[in-house]
Coordinates of C-alpha atoms (C1' of nucleotides) in Angstrom, one line a residue:
Chain H
M1 CA -5.8 19.6 -31.8
F2 CA -5.9 18.9 -28.0
Q3 CA -1.8 19.0 -27.5
E4 CA -1.8 22.4 -29.5
K5 CA -4.6 23.8 -27.3
Y6 CA -3.0 22.4 -24.0
Q7 CA 0.3 24.2 -24.9
Q8 CA -1.6 27.6 -26.0
I9 CA -3.7 27.8 -22.9
E10 CA -0.2 27.0 -21.0
R11 CA 1.5 29.8 -22.5
M12 CA -1.7 32.1 -21.9
L13 CA -1.9 31.3 -18.1
R14 CA 2.0 31.9 -17.9
A15 CA 1.6 35.2 -19.5
C16 CA -1.2 36.3 -17.4
T17 CA -0.1 35.3 -13.8
G18 CA 3.7 35.4 -14.4
E19 CA 4.1 31.9 -12.7
E20 CA 6.3 29.4 -14.4
D21 CA 4.2 26.5 -14.1
A22 CA 0.6 26.8 -15.2
L23 CA -0.5 24.1 -12.8
L24 CA -2.6 22.4 -16.1
T25 CA -4.4 19.2 -15.9
T26 CA -7.1 17.3 -17.7
G27 CA -10.3 18.5 -15.8
G28 CA -12.1 15.3 -15.5
D29 CA -15.8 15.9 -15.6
H30 CA -15.4 19.6 -14.8
A31 CA -13.7 20.8 -17.8
D32 CA -11.3 19.8 -20.8
L33 CA -8.5 21.4 -19.2
A34 CA -8.3 22.9 -15.7
S35 CA -5.8 24.9 -14.0
T36 CA -5.4 25.2 -10.0
I37 CA -2.9 28.3 -10.6
A38 CA -5.3 30.5 -8.5
F39 CA -4.0 28.7 -5.4
K40 CA -0.5 29.4 -5.9
R41 CA -1.3 33.3 -6.7
A42 CA -3.4 33.5 -3.6
K43 CA -0.3 33.2 -1.5
V44 CA 1.5 36.1 -3.5
E45 CA -1.3 38.2 -3.9
K46 CA -2.8 37.7 -0.7
R47 CA -6.1 37.3 -2.0
A48 CA -8.8 34.6 -1.9
P49 CA -8.2 32.0 -4.8
A50 CA -11.5 32.2 -6.1
K51 CA -11.5 36.0 -6.7
I52 CA -8.2 35.5 -8.5
A53 CA -9.5 32.6 -10.5
A54 CA -12.4 34.6 -11.4
D55 CA -10.2 37.3 -12.6
I56 CA -7.9 35.3 -14.8
A57 CA -11.1 33.9 -16.3
E58 CA -12.3 37.4 -17.0
K59 CA -8.9 38.5 -18.3
L60 CA -8.7 35.4 -20.7
S61 CA -12.0 35.6 -21.9
A62 CA -11.5 38.8 -23.6
D63 CA -8.5 37.0 -25.8
P64 CA -9.9 36.4 -29.0
S65 CA -7.0 33.9 -29.9
L66 CA -8.9 31.5 -27.4
G67 CA -11.6 31.1 -30.2
D68 CA -13.9 28.3 -29.3
I69 CA -12.5 27.6 -26.0
R70 CA -15.0 28.8 -23.1
V71 CA -13.2 30.1 -19.8
E72 CA -14.8 30.2 -16.6
A73 CA -13.7 30.2 -12.8
T74 CA -15.5 27.8 -10.8
G75 CA -14.6 28.6 -7.4
P76 CA -10.7 28.5 -7.4
Y77 CA -10.5 26.6 -10.4
V78 CA -10.1 28.0 -13.7
N79 CA -11.8 25.7 -16.3
F80 CA -11.5 25.7 -20.0
R81 CA -14.0 23.8 -22.1
F82 CA -14.0 23.3 -25.9
G83 CA -16.7 24.7 -28.0
P84 CA -18.3 22.7 -30.9
T85 CA -16.0 23.9 -33.4
L86 CA -13.0 22.6 -31.8
L87 CA -15.1 19.2 -30.9
A88 CA -16.2 19.0 -34.6
D89 CA -12.3 19.3 -35.2
A90 CA -11.3 16.6 -33.2
V91 CA -14.0 14.3 -34.9
R92 CA -12.7 15.2 -38.1
E93 CA -9.0 14.4 -37.0
A94 CA -10.2 11.2 -35.3
L95 CA -11.1 9.9 -38.8
D96 CA -7.8 10.0 -40.2
P97 CA -6.0 6.8 -41.1
G98 CA -3.4 6.2 -38.6
Y99 CA -4.8 8.9 -36.2
G100 CA -2.7 9.2 -33.2
A101 CA 0.5 9.1 -35.0
L102 CA 2.9 11.7 -34.0
Q103 CA 5.8 13.6 -35.9
R104 CA 8.6 11.6 -37.3
R105 CA 11.6 11.8 -34.8
T106 CA 15.1 11.5 -35.5
G107 CA 17.3 9.2 -33.8
R108 CA 17.3 5.2 -33.8
V109 CA 16.0 3.4 -30.7
V110 CA 16.4 -0.2 -29.7
L111 CA 14.1 -1.9 -27.5
E112 CA 14.9 -5.1 -26.0
H113 CA 12.3 -7.3 -24.5
T114 CA 11.2 -10.8 -23.5
S115 CA 15.0 -12.5 -23.6
A116 CA 13.8 -15.3 -21.9
N117 CA 16.4 -18.2 -21.3
P118 CA 16.3 -20.6 -24.1
N119 CA 15.8 -23.8 -21.6
G120 CA 12.0 -24.0 -22.0
P121 CA 8.9 -22.5 -23.3
L122 CA 7.6 -18.8 -22.4
H123 CA 5.5 -18.9 -19.4
V124 CA 2.9 -16.5 -18.1
G125 CA 5.5 -14.4 -16.4
H126 CA 7.6 -14.3 -19.5
I127 CA 4.8 -12.9 -21.3
R128 CA 4.4 -10.1 -19.1
N129 CA 7.7 -9.0 -20.1
T130 CA 6.5 -9.6 -23.9
V131 CA 3.3 -7.7 -23.8
I132 CA 4.7 -4.6 -22.2
G133 CA 7.5 -4.7 -24.2
D134 CA 5.5 -5.1 -27.6
S135 CA 2.9 -2.7 -26.6
L136 CA 5.7 -0.2 -25.7
A137 CA 7.4 -0.7 -29.1
R138 CA 4.1 -0.3 -31.1
A139 CA 3.4 3.2 -29.0
F140 CA 7.1 4.2 -29.8
R141 CA 6.5 3.4 -33.8
K142 CA 3.2 5.3 -33.3
A143 CA 4.9 8.1 -31.6
G144 CA 7.1 8.7 -34.8
H145 CA 10.4 6.6 -33.6
A146 CA 12.5 4.6 -36.0
L147 CA 12.7 1.4 -33.7
E148 CA 14.5 -1.7 -33.7
V149 CA 13.2 -4.7 -31.4
Q150 CA 15.7 -7.2 -30.0
Y151 CA 15.6 -10.8 -28.0
Y152 CA 18.9 -11.4 -26.3
L153 CA 19.5 -14.9 -26.6
N154 CA 21.3 -16.5 -23.9
D155 CA 22.9 -19.0 -25.7
M156 CA 25.9 -19.6 -23.2
G157 CA 24.7 -19.7 -19.4
R158 CA 24.7 -22.6 -17.3
Q159 CA 21.2 -23.4 -18.1
I160 CA 22.0 -24.1 -21.5
A161 CA 25.1 -26.2 -20.5
I162 CA 22.5 -28.3 -18.5
V163 CA 20.5 -28.7 -21.7
S164 CA 23.4 -29.6 -23.9
W165 CA 24.3 -32.3 -21.2
G166 CA 20.8 -33.7 -20.7
F167 CA 20.8 -34.4 -24.9
D168 CA 24.1 -36.0 -24.4
H169 CA 23.7 -38.2 -21.6
L170 CA 20.0 -38.9 -21.4
D171 CA 18.0 -40.7 -23.8
I172 CA 14.8 -38.4 -24.2
P173 CA 13.1 -38.7 -27.4
R174 CA 10.9 -36.1 -28.9
K175 CA 7.2 -36.8 -28.5
E176 CA 4.9 -37.1 -31.8
G177 CA 4.0 -33.2 -32.2
E178 CA 5.6 -32.0 -29.4
K179 CA 6.5 -28.3 -29.7
P180 CA 10.4 -28.1 -29.5
D181 CA 10.6 -25.6 -26.7
H182 CA 8.4 -27.9 -24.5
Y183 CA 10.9 -30.7 -25.7
V184 CA 14.1 -28.8 -24.3
A185 CA 12.4 -28.0 -21.0
R186 CA 11.6 -31.7 -20.5
V187 CA 15.3 -32.5 -21.1
Y188 CA 16.4 -29.6 -18.8
I189 CA 13.9 -30.6 -16.1
A190 CA 15.4 -34.1 -16.3
A191 CA 18.9 -33.3 -16.6
N192 CA 18.3 -31.0 -13.3
R193 CA 17.0 -34.3 -11.6
E194 CA 20.2 -36.2 -12.3
I195 CA 22.1 -33.7 -11.1
E196 CA 20.1 -33.5 -8.0
K197 CA 21.0 -37.1 -7.5
N198 CA 24.4 -36.9 -8.6
P199 CA 26.0 -33.6 -7.7
E200 CA 29.4 -34.8 -9.5
I201 CA 27.7 -33.6 -12.5
T202 CA 28.0 -30.2 -11.9
K203 CA 31.7 -30.6 -12.6
E204 CA 30.7 -31.7 -16.1
I205 CA 28.5 -28.6 -16.6
D206 CA 31.4 -26.4 -15.6
H207 CA 33.8 -28.2 -18.2
L208 CA 31.2 -27.5 -20.9
M209 CA 30.9 -24.0 -19.8
Q210 CA 34.7 -23.4 -20.1
L211 CA 34.9 -25.1 -23.7
V212 CA 32.1 -23.0 -25.1
E213 CA 34.0 -19.8 -23.8
R214 CA 36.9 -21.0 -25.2
G215 CA 35.0 -21.5 -28.8
D216 CA 35.5 -25.4 -28.9
A217 CA 33.7 -26.0 -32.2
E218 CA 31.9 -29.1 -31.0
T219 CA 30.5 -27.8 -27.8
V220 CA 29.6 -24.4 -29.4
K221 CA 27.6 -26.1 -32.0
K222 CA 25.9 -28.5 -29.3
F223 CA 24.7 -25.5 -27.5
R224 CA 23.7 -23.7 -30.7
T225 CA 21.6 -26.6 -31.5
A226 CA 20.0 -26.8 -28.2
V227 CA 19.2 -23.2 -28.4
S228 CA 17.9 -22.9 -31.8
L229 CA 15.5 -25.9 -31.2
C230 CA 14.1 -23.9 -28.2
A231 CA 14.1 -20.4 -30.0
E232 CA 12.1 -22.1 -32.6
G233 CA 9.3 -22.9 -30.1
I234 CA 9.6 -19.1 -28.6
K235 CA 9.1 -17.7 -31.8
A236 CA 6.2 -19.6 -32.6
T237 CA 4.4 -18.5 -29.4
L238 CA 5.5 -14.9 -29.8
A239 CA 4.1 -14.9 -33.2
A240 CA 0.8 -16.3 -31.8
L241 CA 0.7 -13.4 -29.4
N242 CA 1.3 -11.1 -32.6
V243 CA 4.7 -10.1 -31.2
H244 CA 7.8 -9.8 -33.6
H245 CA 11.3 -9.4 -32.8
D246 CA 13.6 -7.5 -35.6
R247 CA 16.8 -9.3 -34.5
F248 CA 17.8 -12.0 -32.3
V249 CA 21.2 -11.2 -30.8
W250 CA 23.4 -14.2 -29.7
E251 CA 25.1 -13.7 -26.5
S252 CA 28.0 -15.8 -27.3
D253 CA 28.7 -13.7 -30.7
F254 CA 30.2 -11.1 -28.0
V255 CA 32.6 -13.7 -26.8
R256 CA 33.4 -14.9 -30.4
I257 CA 33.9 -11.4 -32.1
G258 CA 36.2 -10.5 -29.0
D259 CA 33.9 -7.5 -27.5
V260 CA 33.8 -9.5 -24.2
D261 CA 37.8 -9.5 -24.2
R262 CA 37.7 -5.7 -25.0
I263 CA 35.3 -4.7 -22.6
I264 CA 37.4 -6.7 -19.9
E265 CA 40.4 -4.7 -20.6
R266 CA 38.5 -1.3 -20.7
V267 CA 37.2 -2.4 -17.5
R268 CA 40.6 -3.2 -15.8
R269 CA 41.7 -0.1 -16.7
L270 CA 38.9 1.7 -14.3
P271 CA 40.1 3.0 -11.2
Q272 CA 37.3 1.2 -9.6
A273 CA 38.4 -2.1 -10.8
H274 CA 40.0 -4.8 -8.7
E275 CA 42.0 -7.8 -9.8
D276 CA 42.5 -10.6 -7.3
E277 CA 41.7 -14.1 -8.6
T278 CA 38.6 -12.6 -10.2
L279 CA 37.8 -9.2 -11.9
W280 CA 35.6 -6.8 -10.2
V281 CA 34.4 -3.6 -9.8
N282 CA 34.0 -1.6 -6.9
L283 CA 30.6 0.2 -7.0
T284 CA 30.5 1.1 -3.3
E285 CA 30.7 5.2 -4.4
Q286 CA 27.5 4.4 -6.6
G287 CA 25.8 2.8 -3.7
F288 CA 26.2 -0.6 -4.3
E289 CA 27.9 -2.9 -1.8
K290 CA 28.2 -5.7 -3.7
K291 CA 31.0 -6.7 -5.5
Y292 CA 30.3 -6.5 -9.5
I293 CA 32.2 -9.5 -10.7
L294 CA 33.2 -9.8 -14.4
R295 CA 35.6 -12.7 -14.8
R296 CA 35.5 -15.9 -12.9
S297 CA 38.8 -17.3 -11.3
D298 CA 38.8 -19.7 -14.0
G299 CA 39.2 -16.8 -16.5
T300 CA 35.5 -17.4 -17.9
S301 CA 33.1 -14.5 -18.5
V302 CA 30.0 -14.0 -16.5
Y303 CA 26.6 -13.0 -17.5
S304 CA 27.3 -9.4 -16.8
T305 CA 30.3 -9.5 -18.8
R306 CA 28.5 -10.4 -21.9
D307 CA 25.7 -7.8 -20.8
L308 CA 28.0 -5.2 -20.7
A309 CA 29.5 -6.1 -24.1
Y310 CA 26.2 -6.1 -25.5
H311 CA 25.0 -2.6 -24.2
T312 CA 28.0 -1.2 -25.3
W313 CA 27.5 -2.5 -28.9
K314 CA 24.0 -0.8 -28.6
G315 CA 25.3 2.0 -27.6
R316 CA 27.4 2.4 -30.5
N317 CA 24.5 1.5 -33.0
Y318 CA 21.7 3.2 -31.4
D319 CA 20.8 6.8 -30.1
R320 CA 18.6 5.4 -27.4
M321 CA 18.0 1.9 -25.8
I322 CA 15.3 0.7 -23.5
D323 CA 15.3 -2.8 -21.8
V324 CA 12.1 -4.4 -20.5
L325 CA 13.3 -6.5 -17.4
G326 CA 11.8 -8.5 -14.5
A327 CA 12.3 -7.0 -11.1
D328 CA 14.7 -9.7 -10.2
H329 CA 17.0 -7.9 -12.5
K330 CA 17.0 -4.6 -10.4
L331 CA 20.2 -4.7 -8.7
I332 CA 22.1 -6.0 -11.6
G333 CA 20.5 -3.6 -14.1
A334 CA 21.6 -0.8 -11.8
Q335 CA 25.0 -1.9 -11.5
L336 CA 25.2 -2.7 -15.3
R337 CA 24.2 0.9 -15.7
A338 CA 26.5 2.4 -13.1
T339 CA 29.3 0.6 -14.9
L340 CA 28.5 1.7 -18.3
T341 CA 28.5 5.0 -16.9
L342 CA 31.8 4.9 -15.4
L343 CA 33.1 3.6 -18.8
G344 CA 31.8 6.7 -20.5
E345 CA 29.2 4.5 -22.5
Q346 CA 25.3 5.4 -22.5
P347 CA 23.3 3.6 -20.0
P348 CA 20.1 1.9 -21.2
E349 CA 16.7 3.2 -20.0
I350 CA 15.2 -0.1 -18.3
V351 CA 11.4 -0.6 -17.5
F352 CA 11.1 -3.0 -14.7
F353 CA 7.8 -5.3 -14.1
E354 CA 7.1 -7.2 -11.0
F355 CA 6.7 -10.9 -10.8
V356 CA 3.8 -13.1 -11.8
S357 CA 3.3 -15.9 -9.3
L358 CA 1.1 -18.9 -9.5
P359 CA -1.5 -19.3 -6.4
E360 CA 0.6 -22.1 -5.0
G361 CA 3.7 -19.9 -5.3
S362 CA 6.4 -18.6 -7.9
M363 CA 7.1 -20.3 -11.1
S364 CA 10.2 -22.3 -11.9
T365 CA 10.9 -23.9 -15.4
R366 CA 13.7 -26.0 -13.6
A367 CA 11.1 -27.7 -11.3
G368 CA 8.3 -27.6 -14.2
K369 CA 6.2 -25.8 -12.0
F370 CA 4.8 -23.1 -14.7
V371 CA 1.8 -22.2 -16.7
S372 CA 3.2 -22.2 -20.4
A373 CA 2.1 -19.4 -22.5
D374 CA 1.2 -22.1 -25.3
E375 CA -1.3 -23.8 -22.5
L376 CA -2.6 -20.5 -21.5
I377 CA -3.4 -19.3 -25.2
E378 CA -5.0 -22.9 -26.2
E379 CA -7.2 -22.9 -23.0
V380 CA -8.3 -19.1 -23.7
A381 CA -8.9 -19.9 -27.4
A382 CA -11.1 -23.0 -26.6
K383 CA -13.2 -20.9 -24.2
A384 CA -13.5 -18.0 -26.7
Y385 CA -14.5 -20.6 -29.6
D386 CA -17.3 -22.0 -27.3
E387 CA -18.5 -18.1 -27.0
V388 CA -18.6 -17.4 -30.6
T389 CA -20.3 -20.6 -31.3
T390 CA -23.0 -19.6 -28.9
R391 CA -23.1 -16.2 -30.3
R392 CA -22.6 -16.7 -34.0
P393 CA -23.9 -20.3 -35.0
E394 CA -24.3 -19.1 -38.5
L395 CA -20.6 -18.7 -38.9
S396 CA -18.6 -21.3 -40.7
F397 CA -16.0 -23.3 -38.4
E398 CA -12.9 -21.5 -40.1
E399 CA -14.5 -17.7 -39.3
R400 CA -15.4 -18.9 -35.7
C401 CA -11.9 -20.2 -35.1
A402 CA -10.3 -16.9 -36.7
I403 CA -12.4 -14.9 -34.4
A404 CA -11.9 -17.1 -31.4
K405 CA -7.9 -16.8 -31.9
S406 CA -8.2 -12.9 -32.1
V407 CA -10.4 -12.6 -28.9
A408 CA -8.1 -15.0 -27.0
I409 CA -4.8 -12.7 -27.8
A410 CA -7.0 -10.1 -27.2
A411 CA -8.0 -11.1 -23.6
I412 CA -4.6 -12.4 -22.8
R413 CA -2.7 -9.2 -23.9
Y414 CA -5.2 -6.9 -22.3
D415 CA -5.2 -8.6 -18.8
I416 CA -1.4 -8.3 -18.8
V417 CA -1.1 -4.8 -20.3
K418 CA -3.9 -3.1 -18.2
V419 CA -1.9 -3.7 -15.0
S420 CA 0.9 -1.2 -14.1
P421 CA 4.1 -3.0 -14.6
E422 CA 5.2 -2.2 -10.6
K423 CA 2.2 -4.1 -9.4
S424 CA 3.2 -8.0 -8.8
T425 CA 0.2 -10.5 -9.4
V426 CA -0.9 -13.8 -9.1
F427 CA -1.9 -15.7 -12.1
D428 CA -5.6 -16.8 -12.0
W429 CA -7.5 -18.8 -14.5
K430 CA -10.8 -17.5 -14.0
E431 CA -9.8 -13.9 -14.7
A432 CA -7.6 -15.0 -17.9
L433 CA -11.0 -16.8 -19.1
D434 CA -13.2 -13.7 -18.5
F435 CA -14.2 -11.8 -21.5
E436 CA -16.7 -9.2 -19.9
R437 CA -16.0 -5.4 -19.1
Q438 CA -12.3 -4.4 -18.6
S439 CA -11.3 -7.1 -21.1
G440 CA -9.7 -7.0 -24.6
P441 CA -12.8 -8.4 -26.1
Y442 CA -15.0 -6.0 -24.5
I443 CA -13.1 -3.3 -26.4
Q444 CA -13.1 -5.4 -29.7
Y445 CA -16.7 -5.8 -29.2
A446 CA -17.5 -2.0 -29.3
H447 CA -15.2 -1.9 -32.3
A448 CA -17.2 -4.6 -34.1
R449 CA -20.5 -3.0 -32.9
A450 CA -19.3 0.4 -34.8
C451 CA -18.4 -1.6 -37.9
S452 CA -21.8 -3.2 -37.9
I453 CA -23.5 0.0 -37.6
L454 CA -21.3 1.4 -40.6
D455 CA -21.9 -1.6 -42.6
K456 CA -25.7 -1.3 -42.3
A457 CA -25.9 2.6 -42.8
G458 CA -24.8 2.8 -46.4
E459 CA -23.4 5.9 -47.9
F460 CA -23.8 8.9 -45.7
T461 CA -22.4 12.5 -45.6
R462 CA -19.8 13.2 -43.2
T463 CA -21.4 16.0 -40.9
Y464 CA -19.8 17.3 -37.8
T465 CA -22.6 18.4 -35.4
L466 CA -22.5 17.2 -31.8
E467 CA -25.8 17.5 -30.0
T468 CA -26.1 14.9 -27.0
E469 CA -23.9 14.8 -23.7
H470 CA -22.9 11.3 -25.4
E471 CA -21.7 12.7 -28.3
V472 CA -19.9 15.5 -26.9
A473 CA -18.0 13.2 -24.5
L474 CA -17.1 11.0 -27.2
A475 CA -15.7 13.8 -29.0
R476 CA -13.7 14.9 -26.0
H477 CA -12.1 11.7 -25.5
L478 CA -11.1 11.0 -28.9
A479 CA -9.0 14.4 -28.8
R480 CA -6.7 13.3 -26.2
F481 CA -5.8 10.2 -28.1
P482 CA -2.4 11.7 -29.6
A483 CA -1.8 12.8 -26.1
V484 CA -2.0 9.4 -24.6
I485 CA 0.2 7.9 -27.3
E486 CA 2.8 10.9 -26.1
Q487 CA 2.5 10.2 -22.7
T488 CA 2.9 6.5 -22.8
V489 CA 6.3 6.9 -24.5
E490 CA 7.4 9.7 -22.2
E491 CA 6.8 7.6 -19.2
L492 CA 7.3 4.1 -20.8
R493 CA 3.9 3.2 -19.4
P494 CA 1.7 0.9 -22.1
H495 CA -1.0 0.5 -19.6
L496 CA -2.5 4.2 -20.4
V497 CA -3.1 3.3 -23.6
A498 CA -5.3 0.2 -22.3
A499 CA -7.1 2.4 -20.1
Y500 CA -7.8 4.9 -22.8
A501 CA -9.1 2.3 -25.1
R502 CA -11.3 1.0 -22.5
E503 CA -12.5 4.5 -21.8
L504 CA -13.4 5.0 -25.2
A505 CA -15.3 1.8 -25.5
D506 CA -17.2 2.8 -22.3
L507 CA -18.2 5.8 -23.7
F508 CA -19.3 4.4 -27.0
N509 CA -21.2 1.7 -25.5
A510 CA -23.2 4.7 -23.4
F511 CA -23.9 6.4 -26.7
Y512 CA -24.8 3.2 -28.3
H513 CA -27.6 2.8 -25.6
Y514 CA -28.9 6.3 -25.6
D515 CA -28.5 7.9 -29.2
P516 CA -29.8 5.7 -31.9
V517 CA -27.9 6.1 -35.1
L518 CA -29.6 4.4 -38.0
K519 CA -32.8 5.2 -36.6
S520 CA -32.2 8.7 -36.5
E521 CA -32.8 11.1 -39.6
G522 CA -31.4 13.5 -41.7
E523 CA -28.4 15.8 -40.1
T524 CA -28.6 13.9 -36.7
R525 CA -28.0 10.4 -38.9
N526 CA -25.3 11.8 -40.7
S527 CA -23.4 13.2 -37.7
R528 CA -24.0 10.2 -35.7
L529 CA -22.6 7.8 -38.2
T530 CA -19.8 10.2 -38.7
L531 CA -18.8 9.9 -35.2
V532 CA -19.3 6.3 -34.9
D533 CA -16.7 6.1 -37.9
A534 CA -14.5 8.3 -35.9
V535 CA -14.6 5.9 -32.9
R536 CA -14.4 2.8 -35.0
N537 CA -11.0 4.5 -36.2
T538 CA -9.8 5.5 -32.8
L539 CA -10.5 2.0 -31.4
Q540 CA -8.9 0.3 -34.2
E541 CA -5.6 2.4 -33.8
S542 CA -5.7 2.0 -30.0
L543 CA -6.1 -1.7 -30.2
A544 CA -3.4 -1.7 -32.9
T545 CA -1.0 0.1 -30.4
L546 CA -1.9 -3.0 -27.9
G547 CA -1.2 -5.6 -30.5
I548 CA -5.0 -6.5 -30.6
D549 CA -6.8 -7.2 -33.6
A550 CA -9.7 -5.0 -34.2
L551 CA -12.4 -7.2 -35.4
R552 CA -15.0 -6.3 -37.9
S553 CA -17.4 -8.9 -36.6
M554 CA -17.5 -11.2 -33.8
Chain D
rG1 C1' 20.1 -8.2 8.7
rG2 C1' 20.4 -4.6 3.9
rG3 C1' 18.1 -2.8 -0.6
rC4 C1' 14.0 -2.3 -4.4
rU5 C1' 8.6 -2.5 -5.0
rU6 C1' 3.7 -2.8 -3.4
rG7 C1' -0.7 -2.4 0.4
rU8 C1' -7.0 1.8 -2.0
rG9 C1' -15.0 -1.5 -0.5
rG10 C1' -15.4 -9.3 0.0
rC11 C1' -11.7 -9.9 -4.3
rC12 C1' -9.0 -7.0 -8.7
rU13 C1' -7.7 -2.3 -10.2
rA14 C1' -6.8 3.7 -12.0
rG15 C1' -4.9 7.8 -9.8
rU16 C1' 0.6 8.5 -6.4
rC17 C1' 6.4 10.6 -9.9
rC18 C1' 3.9 16.6 -11.2
rG19 C1' -0.6 17.7 -3.7
rG20 C1' -6.1 20.7 -5.2
rA21 C1' -13.1 20.0 -7.2
rC22 C1' -17.6 14.4 -4.9
rA23 C1' -10.9 8.4 -5.1
rU24 C1' -11.3 5.5 -11.3
rG25 C1' -13.4 1.2 -13.2
rG26 C1' -14.3 -3.9 -12.9
rC27 C1' -15.6 -9.0 -10.5
rG28 C1' -18.8 -10.6 -7.0
rU29 C1' -23.8 -9.5 -4.4
rC30 C1' -29.0 -7.4 -4.9
rA31 C1' -33.0 -5.0 -8.3
rG32 C1' -34.0 -4.1 -13.6
rC33 C1' -33.4 -3.9 -19.4
rC34 C1' -33.4 -8.2 -25.6
rU35 C1' -41.2 -7.4 -30.3
rC36 C1' -35.4 -1.5 -29.9
rC37 C1' -28.4 -0.4 -34.7
rU38 C1' -24.8 -7.8 -32.2
rA39 C1' -26.8 -8.7 -24.2
rA40 C1' -18.7 -10.0 -25.0
rG41 C1' -24.0 -4.7 -23.7
rC42 C1' -26.8 -1.1 -20.9
rU43 C1' -29.4 1.2 -15.8
rG44 C1' -30.0 1.4 -10.7
rA45 C1' -28.6 -0.1 -5.2
rA46 C1' -25.3 -1.6 -1.5
rU47 C1' -20.2 -1.9 -0.2
rG48 C1' -14.3 2.9 1.3
rU49 C1' -10.3 4.3 8.7
rC50 C1' -6.9 5.1 0.4
rG51 C1' -2.2 -0.8 5.6
rG52 C1' -1.2 2.2 10.7
rG53 C1' 0.8 6.4 13.2
rG54 C1' 3.2 11.2 13.4
rG55 C1' 4.5 15.6 10.4
rU56 C1' 4.4 19.5 6.2
rU57 C1' 0.6 22.5 4.0
rC58 C1' -5.0 26.9 2.9
rA59 C1' -5.4 21.7 0.8
rA60 C1' -2.3 14.8 1.4
rA61 C1' -4.3 8.4 -1.6
rU62 C1' -0.3 11.9 -3.6
rC63 C1' 5.1 15.1 -0.2
rC64 C1' 8.4 13.8 4.7
rC65 C1' 9.6 10.6 9.0
rC66 C1' 8.5 6.1 11.7
rC67 C1' 6.2 1.2 12.2
rC68 C1' 3.7 -3.4 10.2
rA69 C1' 2.6 -6.6 6.0
rA70 C1' 3.6 -9.2 1.3
rG71 C1' 6.8 -10.0 -3.4
rC72 C1' 11.7 -9.6 -5.4
rC73 C1' 16.9 -9.2 -4.9
rC74 C1' 21.7 -9.3 -1.8
rG75 C1' 25.8 -16.7 -6.4
rC76 C1' 32.9 -16.6 -9.4
rC77 C1' 23.6 -18.5 -11.8
rA78 C1' 21.3 -16.1 -15.6

RNA sequence: GGGCUUGUGGCCUAGUCCGGACAUGGCGUCAGCCUCCUAAGCUGAAUGUCGGGGGUUCAAAUCCCCCCAAGCCCGCCA
């Protein structure tokens, strides 16, 4: 409804003024939609903006196709307000199962996220990638895109060689009940200590990397074993966060099937390619001073080469590719895009997010300086369990645990997704353990409240009458949800959904406080219950888009 | 040294791409609200040179220039 009306008003303003851009925005408190077009026309017409706005408003009000939309000029602004019929339509639409879903689109999209090196567990920095990526994936599916989500498993890097060396040379047994990714991290950290003590080991590591590139069966098997072990643990963490990848793509496969050799051949034929002891691409024309090296002097490929092969493969199999990457990949990502363009291949769209650090400094798996996602989940779930136990002592142990788990994931995911990706953050335990306003649990709570009211209400007849200011404000906000989904996939910014859901919860809480539902009677009771149901459904849909469980009770 | 990103009340944050109506909300502080649909809630108060300085414009947190600060990157690592 909202989007159609937006487009209709935009067309009318264009026709009325002859301007290309209708300068239409959401009007905040003033209106559902507002235009500042009168300022622009003032220059051309050499008249006061307020007069022009008044003329436009008068002309448009005479148009019957506007129906239930009221137009008025407030000073130089042309304001549009949806009337009761339209708002009733908005509530009606918001009751649809799957509300917010957009029309099915053609073309396959591949979205790559997380892709952390399998040399240890995911830490609180990695899961920023995970949460942004998964929320984006959910928004894309809701927006009607056919989507495949991939994890690119770097199984032949130096880190993995170090892990493999550690398994071979250090006698580190797995502890009872230790998660495999944490075990791998211990081996990795210990191996790095050995290398520090004895730098000669570096040669052994280099040798392992050459063996694996050549496809030496025994070394490949050792690497795979280590990587599989770690990936098993990573998958468990992802599952706990409500995150699923459709496919794990192994980096070494591109070497094994010859794609890396083929891409090197293609790169060699580029006019920008140079071969001395290494093969590199000169990207100065594209604005990069740095050599883009794709083959070492010992003949082995580097990460960039394999990444080039991976993206070429993605380009062949998908119509659109999106990568979620940490800000440390900005340069290499730009070089990748530039090189793919030179090769005549499709470059990926890249969503970058800035770093998460600890109060004492940046995280490092190698130094063992990190807060793991598992530890975070455990701590937050413990706190959530205490909260649930205090509030709902009558529930069984199992029920309380289940709620605590959902609340914990909600708190963690929401904390991460609500912040713009371009902002660097410092991990803070106090904030992570806060379940109050502007948190995931706060929104879940609003949803549970709505459910509770509906459970107690029993049967009622759906009625669409909006009387109080709180009811009207809710309906106006409900109407915007599909537009928010649209904007989220257009701008690749999932935090818009987070902000939307929080605002909806805010509005619902205000309504809850001022407008009694169960105690009201007749038409009012029916229409308020209908509104509560619409809010319940829209909260559920927006929470689902954020990968957060919409609890019925908490 | 060069590049990218960020800088909004004590702390965190929206808005910046696409300039417009009193800069969004939270935490914390202070003052209130559970004989009333779950108080993970609600109401009110105090707190702002939108990093600094120029410029463009009828209009700048938003655009342009300069400067300052922080994070990240600048490896035959990934």
